[in-house]
PDB file of C-alpha atoms in Angstrom:
ATOM      1  CA  MET A   1      15.812 -15.975   0.884  1.00  0.00           C
ATOM      2  CA  ALA A   2      17.909 -15.834   4.042  1.00  0.00           C
ATOM      3  CA  GLY A   3      16.139 -14.378   7.106  1.00  0.00           C
ATOM      4  CA  GLY A   4      13.534 -12.376   5.035  1.00  0.00           C
ATOM      5  CA  GLY A   5      10.040 -12.135   5.490  1.00  0.00           C
ATOM      6  CA  VAL A   6       6.662 -10.674   3.716  1.00  0.00           C
ATOM      7  CA  LEU A   7       5.381  -7.227   3.627  1.00  0.00           C
ATOM      8  CA  GLU A   8       1.477  -7.337   3.487  1.00  0.00           C
ATOM      9  CA  VAL A   9      -0.135  -3.953   2.356  1.00  0.00           C
ATOM     10  CA  MET A  10      -3.767  -3.515   2.550  1.00  0.00           C
ATOM     11  CA  LEU A  11      -5.120  -0.767   0.302  1.00  0.00           C
ATOM     12  CA  VAL A  12      -8.372   0.079   1.954  1.00  0.00           C
ATOM     13  CA  ASP A  13      -9.984   3.108   0.655  1.00  0.00           C
ATOM     14  CA  SER A  14      -9.626   6.747  -0.533  1.00  0.00           C
ATOM     15  CA  GLU A  15     -11.262  10.128   0.420  1.00  0.00           C
ATOM     16  CA  GLY A  16     -11.159  13.131  -1.331  1.00  0.00           C
ATOM     17  CA  ILE A  17      -8.997  12.201  -4.134  1.00  0.00           C
ATOM     18  CA  ARG A  18      -9.436  14.714  -6.944  1.00  0.00           C
ATOM     19  CA  ALA A  19      -7.818  15.247 -10.370  1.00  0.00           C
ATOM     20  CA  LYS A  20      -6.383  18.681 -11.272  1.00  0.00           C
ATOM     21  CA  ARG A  21      -8.411  19.248 -14.165  1.00  0.00           C
ATOM     22  CA  PHE A  22     -10.594  22.164 -13.972  1.00  0.00           C
ATOM     23  CA  LEU A  23     -13.391  21.598 -16.290  1.00  0.00           C
ATOM     24  CA  GLY A  24     -12.913  17.554 -16.389  1.00  0.00           C
ATOM     25  CA  CYS A  25     -11.988  15.215 -18.994  1.00  0.00           C
ATOM     26  CA  VAL A  26     -13.842  16.225 -22.047  1.00  0.00           C
ATOM     27  CA  VAL A  27     -13.314  12.946 -23.854  1.00  0.00           C
ATOM     28  CA  CYS A  28     -14.593  11.007 -20.652  1.00  0.00           C
ATOM     29  CA  CYS A  29     -17.299  13.747 -20.014  1.00  0.00           C
ATOM     30  CA  SER A  30     -16.369  13.784 -16.621  1.00  0.00           C
ATOM     31  CA  THR A  31     -16.058  16.331 -13.886  1.00  0.00           C
ATOM     32  CA  SER A  32     -12.691  16.852 -11.930  1.00  0.00           C
ATOM     33  CA  ALA A  33     -13.492  14.089  -9.390  1.00  0.00           C
ATOM     34  CA  VAL A  34     -11.506  10.829  -9.732  1.00  0.00           C
ATOM     35  CA  ASN A  35     -14.170   8.438 -11.075  1.00  0.00           C
ATOM     36  CA  ARG A  36     -12.233   5.446 -11.936  1.00  0.00           C
ATOM     37  CA  PRO A  37      -9.238   5.450  -9.414  1.00  0.00           C
ATOM     38  CA  TYR A  38      -6.777   2.812  -9.214  1.00  0.00           C
ATOM     39  CA  VAL A  39      -3.221   2.062  -7.630  1.00  0.00           C
ATOM     40  CA  CYS A  40       0.385   1.408  -8.646  1.00  0.00           C
ATOM     41  CA  VAL A  41       2.106  -0.025  -5.328  1.00  0.00           C
ATOM     42  CA  GLU A  42       5.903   0.204  -5.661  1.00  0.00           C
ATOM     43  CA  TYR A  43       8.304  -1.421  -3.363  1.00  0.00           C
ATOM     44  CA  GLY A  44      11.941  -1.132  -4.294  1.00  0.00           C
ATOM     45  CA  ASP A  45      11.676  -2.675  -8.076  1.00  0.00           C
ATOM     46  CA  LYS A  46       8.503  -4.752  -7.172  1.00  0.00           C
ATOM     47  CA  LYS A  47       5.160  -3.151  -8.778  1.00  0.00           C
ATOM     48  CA  ARG A  48       1.640  -4.076  -8.205  1.00  0.00           C
ATOM     49  CA  ILE A  49      -1.400  -2.830  -9.768  1.00  0.00           C
ATOM     50  CA  SER A  50      -4.676  -2.393  -7.910  1.00  0.00           C
ATOM     51  CA  LYS A  51      -8.081  -3.104  -9.497  1.00  0.00           C
ATOM     52  CA  VAL A  52     -10.291   0.128 -10.107  1.00  0.00           C
ATOM     53  CA  ALA A  53     -11.867   1.213  -7.069  1.00  0.00           C
ATOM     54  CA  GLN A  54     -15.551   0.621  -6.055  1.00  0.00           C
ATOM     55  CA  GLY A  55     -17.535   3.784  -5.371  1.00  0.00           C
ATOM     56  CA  LYS A  56     -17.964   7.109  -6.644  1.00  0.00           C
ATOM     57  CA  GLY A  57     -17.470  10.746  -5.641  1.00  0.00           C
ATOM     58  CA  LYS A  58     -15.468  11.492  -2.349  1.00  0.00           C
ATOM     59  CA  LYS A  59     -14.783   7.962  -1.228  1.00  0.00           C
ATOM     60  CA  SER A  60     -13.377   5.002  -3.332  1.00  0.00           C
ATOM     61  CA  ILE A  61     -13.044   1.482  -1.877  1.00  0.00           C
ATOM     62  CA  TRP A  62     -10.507  -1.193  -2.599  1.00  0.00           C
ATOM     63  CA  ASP A  63      -9.943  -3.501   0.248  1.00  0.00           C
ATOM     64  CA  GLN A  64      -7.093  -5.377  -1.892  1.00  0.00           C
ATOM     65  CA  LYS A  65      -4.028  -6.931  -0.178  1.00  0.00           C
ATOM     66  CA  PHE A  66      -0.650  -6.941  -1.962  1.00  0.00           C
ATOM     67  CA  GLU A  67       2.420  -8.939  -0.819  1.00  0.00           C
ATOM     68  CA  PHE A  68       6.014  -8.280  -1.025  1.00  0.00           C
ATOM     69  CA  GLU A  69       9.013 -10.476  -0.435  1.00  0.00           C
ATOM     70  CA  VAL A  70      11.460  -8.871   1.762  1.00  0.00           C
ATOM     71  CA  ASP A  71      15.320  -9.935   1.594  1.00  0.00           C
ATOM     72  CA  HIS A  72      16.938  -9.284   5.281  1.00  0.00           C
ATOM     73  CA  PRO A  73      19.350  -7.647   5.663  1.00  0.00           C
ATOM     74  CA  ILE A  74      17.795  -4.631   4.022  1.00  0.00           C
ATOM     75  CA  ASP A  75      20.199  -3.076   1.538  1.00  0.00           C
ATOM     76  CA  GLU A  76      20.531   0.620   2.861  1.00  0.00           C
ATOM     77  CA  LYS A  77      21.255   1.853  -0.627  1.00  0.00           C
ATOM     78  CA  LYS A  78      18.350   0.511  -2.275  1.00  0.00           C
ATOM     79  CA  SER A  79      14.695   2.085  -2.361  1.00  0.00           C
ATOM     80  CA  GLU A  80      13.475  -0.618  -0.506  1.00  0.00           C
ATOM     81  CA  GLN A  81      12.855   1.480   2.521  1.00  0.00           C
ATOM     82  CA  LYS A  82       9.448   2.858   1.148  1.00  0.00           C
ATOM     83  CA  LEU A  83       6.144   2.046  -0.305  1.00  0.00           C
ATOM     84  CA  VAL A  84       4.805   4.596  -3.123  1.00  0.00           C
ATOM     85  CA  PHE A  85       1.478   4.681  -3.898  1.00  0.00           C
ATOM     86  CA  ARG A  86       0.840   5.977  -7.614  1.00  0.00           C
ATOM     87  CA  VAL A  87      -3.077   6.998  -7.813  1.00  0.00           C
ATOM     88  CA  MET A  88      -4.291   6.944 -11.142  1.00  0.00           C
ATOM     89  CA  ASP A  89      -7.469   7.715 -12.830  1.00  0.00           C
ATOM     90  CA  LYS A  90      -8.707   5.175 -15.585  1.00  0.00           C
ATOM     91  CA  HIS A  91      -9.901   6.780 -18.955  1.00  0.00           C
ATOM     92  CA  LYS A  92     -12.124   4.775 -21.327  1.00  0.00           C
ATOM     93  CA  LEU A  93     -11.015   6.609 -24.592  1.00  0.00           C
ATOM     94  CA  SER A  94      -7.749   8.498 -23.674  1.00  0.00           C
ATOM     95  CA  ASP A  95      -4.503   7.849 -21.495  1.00  0.00           C
ATOM     96  CA  ASP A  96      -5.134   7.403 -18.076  1.00  0.00           C
ATOM     97  CA  GLY A  97      -4.534  10.108 -15.521  1.00  0.00           C
ATOM     98  CA  TYR A  98      -1.789  10.724 -13.206  1.00  0.00           C
ATOM     99  CA  VAL A  99      -3.620  12.093  -9.935  1.00  0.00           C
ATOM    100  CA  GLY A 100      -0.942  11.968  -7.239  1.00  0.00           C
ATOM    101  CA  VAL A 101       1.510   9.975  -5.049  1.00  0.00           C
ATOM    102  CA  ALA A 102       1.631   9.073  -1.290  1.00  0.00           C
ATOM    103  CA  THR A 103       4.823   7.354   0.217  1.00  0.00           C
ATOM    104  CA  ILE A 104       5.378   5.354   3.373  1.00  0.00           C
ATOM    105  CA  HIS A 105       8.579   4.742   4.853  1.00  0.00           C
ATOM    106  CA  VAL A 106       8.527   1.256   6.093  1.00  0.00           C
ATOM    107  CA  LYS A 107      11.947   0.481   7.493  1.00  0.00           C
ATOM    108  CA  ASP A 108      11.166   0.606  10.972  1.00  0.00           C
ATOM    109  CA  VAL A 109       8.265  -1.776  10.480  1.00  0.00           C
ATOM    110  CA  VAL A 110      10.524  -4.407   8.678  1.00  0.00           C
ATOM    111  CA  LEU A 111      13.195  -4.307  11.247  1.00  0.00           C
ATOM    112  CA  MET A 112      11.054  -4.458  14.166  1.00  0.00           C
ATOM    113  CA  GLY A 113       9.373  -7.505  12.332  1.00  0.00           C
ATOM    114  CA  MET A 114      12.801  -9.098  11.773  1.00  0.00           C
ATOM    115  CA  GLU A 115      13.651  -8.610  15.431  1.00  0.00           C
ATOM    116  CA  LYS A 116      10.102  -9.610  16.822  1.00  0.00           C
ATOM    117  CA  GLY A 117       8.567 -11.766  14.307  1.00  0.00           C
ATOM    118  CA  ASP A 118       6.004  -9.599  13.168  1.00  0.00           C
ATOM    119  CA  ALA A 119       5.119  -5.722  13.392  1.00  0.00           C
ATOM    120  CA  GLU A 120       2.156  -3.917  12.040  1.00  0.00           C
ATOM    121  CA  LEU A 121       1.073  -0.145  10.997  1.00  0.00           C
ATOM    122  CA  GLY A 122      -2.521  -0.341  11.603  1.00  0.00           C
ATOM    123  CA  SER A 123      -4.988   1.206   9.221  1.00  0.00           C
ATOM    124  CA  ARG A 124      -4.051   4.942   8.755  1.00  0.00           C
ATOM    125  CA  LYS A 125      -4.514   7.883   6.328  1.00  0.00           C
ATOM    126  CA  TYR A 126      -1.713   9.038   4.145  1.00  0.00           C
ATOM    127  CA  ARG A 127      -1.646  11.930   2.153  1.00  0.00           C
ATOM    128  CA  VAL A 128      -1.839  12.161  -1.719  1.00  0.00           C
ATOM    129  CA  VAL A 129       0.105  14.826  -3.078  1.00  0.00           C
ATOM    130  CA  ARG A 130       0.556  16.133  -6.625  1.00  0.00           C
ATOM    131  CA  GLU A 131       3.598  16.685  -8.701  1.00  0.00           C
ATOM    132  CA  ASP A 132       3.564  20.634  -7.701  1.00  0.00           C
ATOM    133  CA  LYS A 133       3.188  19.197  -3.769  1.00  0.00           C
ATOM    134  CA  SER A 134      -0.165  20.346  -3.436  1.00  0.00           C
ATOM    135  CA  TYR A 135      -2.639  17.779  -1.651  1.00  0.00           C
ATOM    136  CA  THR A 136      -5.396  15.922  -3.354  1.00  0.00           C
ATOM    137  CA  GLY A 137      -6.912  13.581  -0.766  1.00  0.00           C
ATOM    138  CA  ASP A 138      -6.219  10.652   1.521  1.00  0.00           C
ATOM    139  CA  LEU A 139      -5.266   6.736   1.181  1.00  0.00           C
ATOM    140  CA  SER A 140      -6.005   4.438   3.654  1.00  0.00           C
ATOM    141  CA  VAL A 141      -3.369   1.893   4.230  1.00  0.00           C
ATOM    142  CA  SER A 142      -2.398  -0.778   6.613  1.00  0.00           C
ATOM    143  CA  VAL A 143       1.069  -2.427   6.735  1.00  0.00           C
ATOM    144  CA  THR A 144       2.309  -5.441   8.500  1.00  0.00           C
ATOM    145  CA  PHE A 145       5.490  -7.540   8.214  1.00  0.00           C
ATOM    146  CA  LYS A 146       5.941 -11.218   8.996  1.00  0.00           C
ATOM    147  CA  ARG A 147       9.087 -13.062   9.385  1.00  0.00           C
ATOM    148  CA  LYS A 148       9.411 -16.057   6.896  1.00  0.00           C
ATOM    149  CA  ASP A 149      10.193 -18.540   9.751  1.00  0.00           C
ATOM    150  CA  GLY A 150       7.212 -17.305  11.922  1.00  0.00           C
ATOM    151  CA  VAL A 151       8.558 -17.570  15.180  1.00  0.00           C
ATOM    152  CA  ASN A 152       8.758 -14.474  17.503  1.00  0.00           C
ATOM    153  CA  ASN A 153      11.148 -13.724  20.360  1.00  0.00           C
ATOM    154  CA  ASP A 154       8.792 -15.315  22.719  1.00  0.00           C
ATOM    155  CA  GLY A 155       9.748 -18.821  21.350  1.00  0.00           C
ATOM    156  CA  GLU A 156       6.100 -19.089  19.915  1.00  0.00           C
ATOM    157  CA  ARG A 157       5.108 -19.846  16.428  1.00  0.00           C
ATOM    158  CA  LYS A 158       1.797 -17.818  14.991  1.00  0.00           C
ATOM    159  CA  GLU A 159      -0.087 -19.922  12.537  1.00  0.00           C
ATOM    160  CA  SER A 160      -3.566 -18.838  10.566  1.00  0.00           C
ATOM    161  CA  LEU A 161      -6.219 -20.741  11.091  1.00  0.00           C
ATOM    162  CA  VAL A 162      -9.077 -21.254   8.741  1.00  0.00           C
ATOM    163  CA  ASN A 163     -11.289 -18.225  10.057  1.00  0.00           C
ATOM    164  CA  ASN A 164      -8.029 -16.048   9.528  1.00  0.00           C
ATOM    165  CA  GLU A 165      -7.510 -15.615  13.436  1.00  0.00           C
ATOM    166  CA  ASP A 166      -3.968 -15.810  14.848  1.00  0.00           C
ATOM    167  CA  SER A 167      -3.127 -18.094  17.629  1.00  0.00           C
ATOM    168  CA  LYS A 168      -0.141 -18.726  19.340  1.00  0.00           C
ATOM    169  CA  MET A 169       1.089 -22.350  19.758  1.00  0.00           C
ATOM    170  CA  PRO A 170       4.599 -23.124  21.389  1.00  0.00           C
ATOM    171  CA  THR A 171       7.412 -24.522  19.058  1.00  0.00           C
ATOM    172  CA  ALA A 172       8.967 -27.498  20.024  1.00  0.00           C
TER     173      ALA A 172
END
């Protein structure tokens, strides 16, 4: 991958996610709340599936990181300009239920990261919508892009320490 990098996606949590069912799932004996949510994260043709979230009720927690390899230059015609989060509800005895989708456009983050060495979209909430475009809750996600060579435009190399803190070290 010449001139590429890594897109790191941190799926933090969700709030207020509700299924469209009025009476709930008769098979699972649940209400319209999404009790066992998980997320299919897509970037272009690459897919990752989260674990089932912890917590019940209005807030579900993942704290799970995914990485996607990014080629540079970005192909303008491909769907590699966005991250798609398909929220699903895990059912025990029937097919999993589709809840909604959230989309994050990441082209600017990738381009800025290619130019400067790294770029970040801090943790923020993104709306989850159903197929009929109605709102069903929020996902909290952060996105970071790091160029493969790890060198920013100041000629400094960022390296991760054992305790996961970044330090800047001049390159030779």
